mmCIF file of C-alpha atoms and ligand atoms in Angstrom:
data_model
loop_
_atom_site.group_PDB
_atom_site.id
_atom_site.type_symbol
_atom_site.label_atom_id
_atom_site.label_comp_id
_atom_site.label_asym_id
_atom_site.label_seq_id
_atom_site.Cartn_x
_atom_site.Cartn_y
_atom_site.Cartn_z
ATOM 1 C CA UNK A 1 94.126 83.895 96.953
ATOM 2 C CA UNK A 2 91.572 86.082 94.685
ATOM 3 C CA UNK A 3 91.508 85.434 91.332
ATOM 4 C CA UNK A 4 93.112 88.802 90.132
ATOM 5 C CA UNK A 5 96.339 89.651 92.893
ATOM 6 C CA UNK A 6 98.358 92.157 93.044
ATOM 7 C CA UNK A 7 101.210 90.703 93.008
ATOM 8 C CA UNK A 8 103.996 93.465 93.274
ATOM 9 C CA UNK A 9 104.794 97.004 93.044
ATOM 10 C CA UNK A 10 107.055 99.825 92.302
ATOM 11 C CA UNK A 11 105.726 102.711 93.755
ATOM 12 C CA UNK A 12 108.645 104.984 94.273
ATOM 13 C CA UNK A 13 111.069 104.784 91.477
ATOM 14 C CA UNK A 14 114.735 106.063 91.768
ATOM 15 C CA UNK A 15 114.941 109.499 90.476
ATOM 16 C CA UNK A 16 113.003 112.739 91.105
ATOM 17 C CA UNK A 17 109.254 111.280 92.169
ATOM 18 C CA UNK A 18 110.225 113.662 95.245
ATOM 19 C CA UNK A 19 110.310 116.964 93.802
ATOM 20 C CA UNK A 20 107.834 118.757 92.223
ATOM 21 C CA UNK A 21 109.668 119.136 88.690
ATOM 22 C CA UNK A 22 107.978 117.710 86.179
ATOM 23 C CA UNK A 23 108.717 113.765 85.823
ATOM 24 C CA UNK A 24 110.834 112.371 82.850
ATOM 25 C CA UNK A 25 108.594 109.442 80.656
ATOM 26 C CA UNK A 26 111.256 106.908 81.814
ATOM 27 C CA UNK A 27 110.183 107.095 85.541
ATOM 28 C CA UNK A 28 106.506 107.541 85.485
ATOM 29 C CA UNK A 29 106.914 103.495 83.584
ATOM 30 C CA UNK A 30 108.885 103.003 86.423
ATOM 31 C CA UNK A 31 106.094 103.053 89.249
ATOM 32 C CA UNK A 32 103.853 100.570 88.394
ATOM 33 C CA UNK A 33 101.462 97.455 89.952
ATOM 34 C CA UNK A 34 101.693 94.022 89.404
ATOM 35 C CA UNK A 35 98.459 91.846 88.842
ATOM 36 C CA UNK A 36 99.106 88.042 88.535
ATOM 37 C CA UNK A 37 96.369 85.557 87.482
ATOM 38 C CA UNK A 38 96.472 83.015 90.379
ATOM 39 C CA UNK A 39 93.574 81.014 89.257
ATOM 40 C CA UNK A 40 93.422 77.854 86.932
ATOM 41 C CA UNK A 41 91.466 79.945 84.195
ATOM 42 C CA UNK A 42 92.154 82.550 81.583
ATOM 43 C CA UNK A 43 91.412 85.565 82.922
ATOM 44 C CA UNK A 44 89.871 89.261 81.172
ATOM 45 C CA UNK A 45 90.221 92.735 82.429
ATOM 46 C CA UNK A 46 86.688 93.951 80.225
ATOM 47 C CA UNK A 47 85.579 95.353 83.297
ATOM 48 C CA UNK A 48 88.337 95.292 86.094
ATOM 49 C CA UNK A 49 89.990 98.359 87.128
ATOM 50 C CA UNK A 50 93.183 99.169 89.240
ATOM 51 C CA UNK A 51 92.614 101.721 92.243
ATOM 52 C CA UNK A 52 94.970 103.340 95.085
ATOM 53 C CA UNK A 53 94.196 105.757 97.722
ATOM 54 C CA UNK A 54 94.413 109.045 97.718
ATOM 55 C CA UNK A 55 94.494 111.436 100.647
ATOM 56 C CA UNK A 56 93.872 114.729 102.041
ATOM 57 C CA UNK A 57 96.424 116.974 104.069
ATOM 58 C CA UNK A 58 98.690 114.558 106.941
ATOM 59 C CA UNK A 59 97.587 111.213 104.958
ATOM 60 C CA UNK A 60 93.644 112.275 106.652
ATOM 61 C CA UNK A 61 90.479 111.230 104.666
ATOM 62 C CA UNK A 62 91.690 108.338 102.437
ATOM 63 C CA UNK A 63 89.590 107.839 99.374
ATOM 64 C CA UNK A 64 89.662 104.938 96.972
ATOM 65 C CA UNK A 65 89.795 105.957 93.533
ATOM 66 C CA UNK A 66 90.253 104.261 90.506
ATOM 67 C CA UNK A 67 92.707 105.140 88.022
ATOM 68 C CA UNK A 68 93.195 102.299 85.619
ATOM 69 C CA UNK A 69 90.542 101.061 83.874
ATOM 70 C CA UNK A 70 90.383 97.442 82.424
ATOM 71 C CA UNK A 71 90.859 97.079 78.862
ATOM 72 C CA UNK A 72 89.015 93.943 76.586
ATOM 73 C CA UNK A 73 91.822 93.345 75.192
ATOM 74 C CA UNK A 74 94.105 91.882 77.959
ATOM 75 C CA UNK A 75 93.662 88.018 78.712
ATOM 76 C CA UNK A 76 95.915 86.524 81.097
ATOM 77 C CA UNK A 77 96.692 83.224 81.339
ATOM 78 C CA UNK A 78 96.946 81.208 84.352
ATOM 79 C CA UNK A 79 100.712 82.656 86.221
ATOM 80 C CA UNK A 80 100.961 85.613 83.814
ATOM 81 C CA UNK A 81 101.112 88.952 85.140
ATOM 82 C CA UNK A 82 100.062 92.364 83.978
ATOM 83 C CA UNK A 83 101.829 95.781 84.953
ATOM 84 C CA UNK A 84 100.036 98.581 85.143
ATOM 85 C CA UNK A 85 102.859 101.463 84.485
ATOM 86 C CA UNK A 86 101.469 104.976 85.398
ATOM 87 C CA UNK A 87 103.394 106.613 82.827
ATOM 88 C CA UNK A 88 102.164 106.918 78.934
ATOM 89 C CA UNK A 89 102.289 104.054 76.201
ATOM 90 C CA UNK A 90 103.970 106.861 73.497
ATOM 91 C CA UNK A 91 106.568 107.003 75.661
ATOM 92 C CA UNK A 92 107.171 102.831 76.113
ATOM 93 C CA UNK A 93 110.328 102.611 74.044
ATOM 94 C CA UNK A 94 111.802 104.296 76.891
ATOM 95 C CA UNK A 95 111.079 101.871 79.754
ATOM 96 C CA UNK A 96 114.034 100.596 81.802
ATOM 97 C CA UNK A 97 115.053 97.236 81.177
ATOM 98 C CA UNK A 98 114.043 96.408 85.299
ATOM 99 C CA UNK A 99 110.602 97.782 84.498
ATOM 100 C CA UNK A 100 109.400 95.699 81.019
ATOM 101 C CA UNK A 101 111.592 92.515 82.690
ATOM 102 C CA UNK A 102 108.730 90.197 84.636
ATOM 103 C CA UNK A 103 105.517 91.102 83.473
ATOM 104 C CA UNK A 104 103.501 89.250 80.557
ATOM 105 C CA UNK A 105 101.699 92.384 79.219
ATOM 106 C CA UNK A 106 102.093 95.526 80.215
ATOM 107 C CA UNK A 107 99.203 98.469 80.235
ATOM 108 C CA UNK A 108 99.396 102.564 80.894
ATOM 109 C CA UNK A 109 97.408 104.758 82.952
ATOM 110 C CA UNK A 110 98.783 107.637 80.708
ATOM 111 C CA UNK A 111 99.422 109.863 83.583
ATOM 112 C CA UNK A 112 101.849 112.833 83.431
ATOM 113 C CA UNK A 113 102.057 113.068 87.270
ATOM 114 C CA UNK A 114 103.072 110.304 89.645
ATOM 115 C CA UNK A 115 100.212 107.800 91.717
ATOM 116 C CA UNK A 116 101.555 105.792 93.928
ATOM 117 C CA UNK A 117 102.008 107.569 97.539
ATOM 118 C CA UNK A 118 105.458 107.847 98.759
ATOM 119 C CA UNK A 119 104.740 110.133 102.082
ATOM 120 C CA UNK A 120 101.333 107.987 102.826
ATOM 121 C CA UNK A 121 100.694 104.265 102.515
ATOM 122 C CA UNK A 122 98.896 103.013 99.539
ATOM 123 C CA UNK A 123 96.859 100.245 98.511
ATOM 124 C CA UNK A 124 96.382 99.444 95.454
ATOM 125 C CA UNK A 125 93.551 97.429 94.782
ATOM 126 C CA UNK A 126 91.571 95.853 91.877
ATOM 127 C CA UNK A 127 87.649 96.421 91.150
ATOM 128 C CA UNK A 128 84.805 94.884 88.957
ATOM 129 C CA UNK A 129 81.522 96.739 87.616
ATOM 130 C CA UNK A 130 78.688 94.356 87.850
ATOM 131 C CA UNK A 131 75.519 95.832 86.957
ATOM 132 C CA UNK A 132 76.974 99.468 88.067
ATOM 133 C CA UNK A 133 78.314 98.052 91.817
ATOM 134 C CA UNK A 134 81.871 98.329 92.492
ATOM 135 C CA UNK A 135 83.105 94.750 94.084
ATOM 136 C CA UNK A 136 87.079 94.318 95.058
ATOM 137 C CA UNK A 137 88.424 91.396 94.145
ATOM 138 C CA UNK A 138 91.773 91.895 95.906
ATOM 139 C CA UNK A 139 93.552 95.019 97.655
ATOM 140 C CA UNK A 140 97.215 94.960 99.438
ATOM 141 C CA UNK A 141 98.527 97.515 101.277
ATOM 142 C CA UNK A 142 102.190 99.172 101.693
ATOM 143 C CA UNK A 143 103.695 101.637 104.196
ATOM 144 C CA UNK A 144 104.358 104.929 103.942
ATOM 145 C CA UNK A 145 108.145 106.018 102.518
ATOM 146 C CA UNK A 146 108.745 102.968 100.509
ATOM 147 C CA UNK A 147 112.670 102.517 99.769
ATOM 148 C CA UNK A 148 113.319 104.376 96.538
ATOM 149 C CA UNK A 149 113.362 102.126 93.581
ATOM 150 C CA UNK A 150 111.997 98.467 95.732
ATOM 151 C CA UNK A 151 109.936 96.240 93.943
ATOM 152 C CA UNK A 152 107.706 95.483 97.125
ATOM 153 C CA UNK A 153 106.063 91.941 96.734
ATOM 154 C CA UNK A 154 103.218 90.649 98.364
ATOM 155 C CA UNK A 155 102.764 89.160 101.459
ATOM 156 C CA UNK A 156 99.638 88.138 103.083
ATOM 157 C CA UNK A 157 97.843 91.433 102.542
ATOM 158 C CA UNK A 158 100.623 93.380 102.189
ATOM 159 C CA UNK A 159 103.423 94.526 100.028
ATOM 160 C CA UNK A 160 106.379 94.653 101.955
HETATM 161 CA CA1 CA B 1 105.322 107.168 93.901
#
């Protein structure tokens, strides 16, 4: 196991991530990632960022791109986990018991419009800048149409 896993996710919460009205604050917290520190160490997130895949018309030309990036501020400690929530950290007081329940600290990618792919698989994934290079330090991959409101876990590379 990497240092840095991704651990679990919610990418399709119950509710409207379907339709294209505009999502309520209380589901965009409820799609998030998982990251658990699996080494023996304290861990940082200076310069690690959280990335999925986005796609082009019938799930063609995936692209990796990041949208999460690492704050100084986090340390985990060896077995804690951080949640990356896409939704917004005004809105926090709002978050579903299911969705703050699990995770150590919890982080925002203040987006007003869901991430995670429902209709395509996803993979979210965690990078480090060194000296301007992008390296992974650990990726895992789910299937398209996740069941509405799963917490997928991992499993090997997946989450299933
Ligand atoms: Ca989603």
């Amino acid at each position: 196991m990497p240092d840095y896993s991704v651990y679990r996710a919610k990418p399709n919460p119950i509710g409207k991530d379907k339709s294209k009205n505009n999502p309520i604050a209380k589901q965009l917290l409820g799609e998030w990632v998982d990251v658990r520190n699996t080494s023996q160490g304290v861990l940082n997130f200076a310069n690690v960022s959280l990335a999925h895949v986005e796609y082009g018309p019938g799930c063609s030309n995936p692209k990796t791109k990041i949208y999460w990036s690492g704050n100084a501020s986090i340390q985990l400690k060896p077995g804690q986990v951080l949640r990356v929530h896409t939704g917004k950290s005004n809105d926090a007081a709002q978050m579903a018991s299911e969705d703050s329940a699990g995770a150590d600290h919890h982080a925002y990618a203040e987006s007003g419009a869901f991430i995670l792919n429902n209709d395509c698989p996803d993979r979210p994934s965690l990078w480090r800048s060194v000296n301007k290079e992008w390296q992974e330090l650990d990726g895992a991959e789910y299937s398209a149409k996740p069941t509405e409101g799963k917490i997928l876990t991992r499993s090997g590379n997946r989450l299933v």
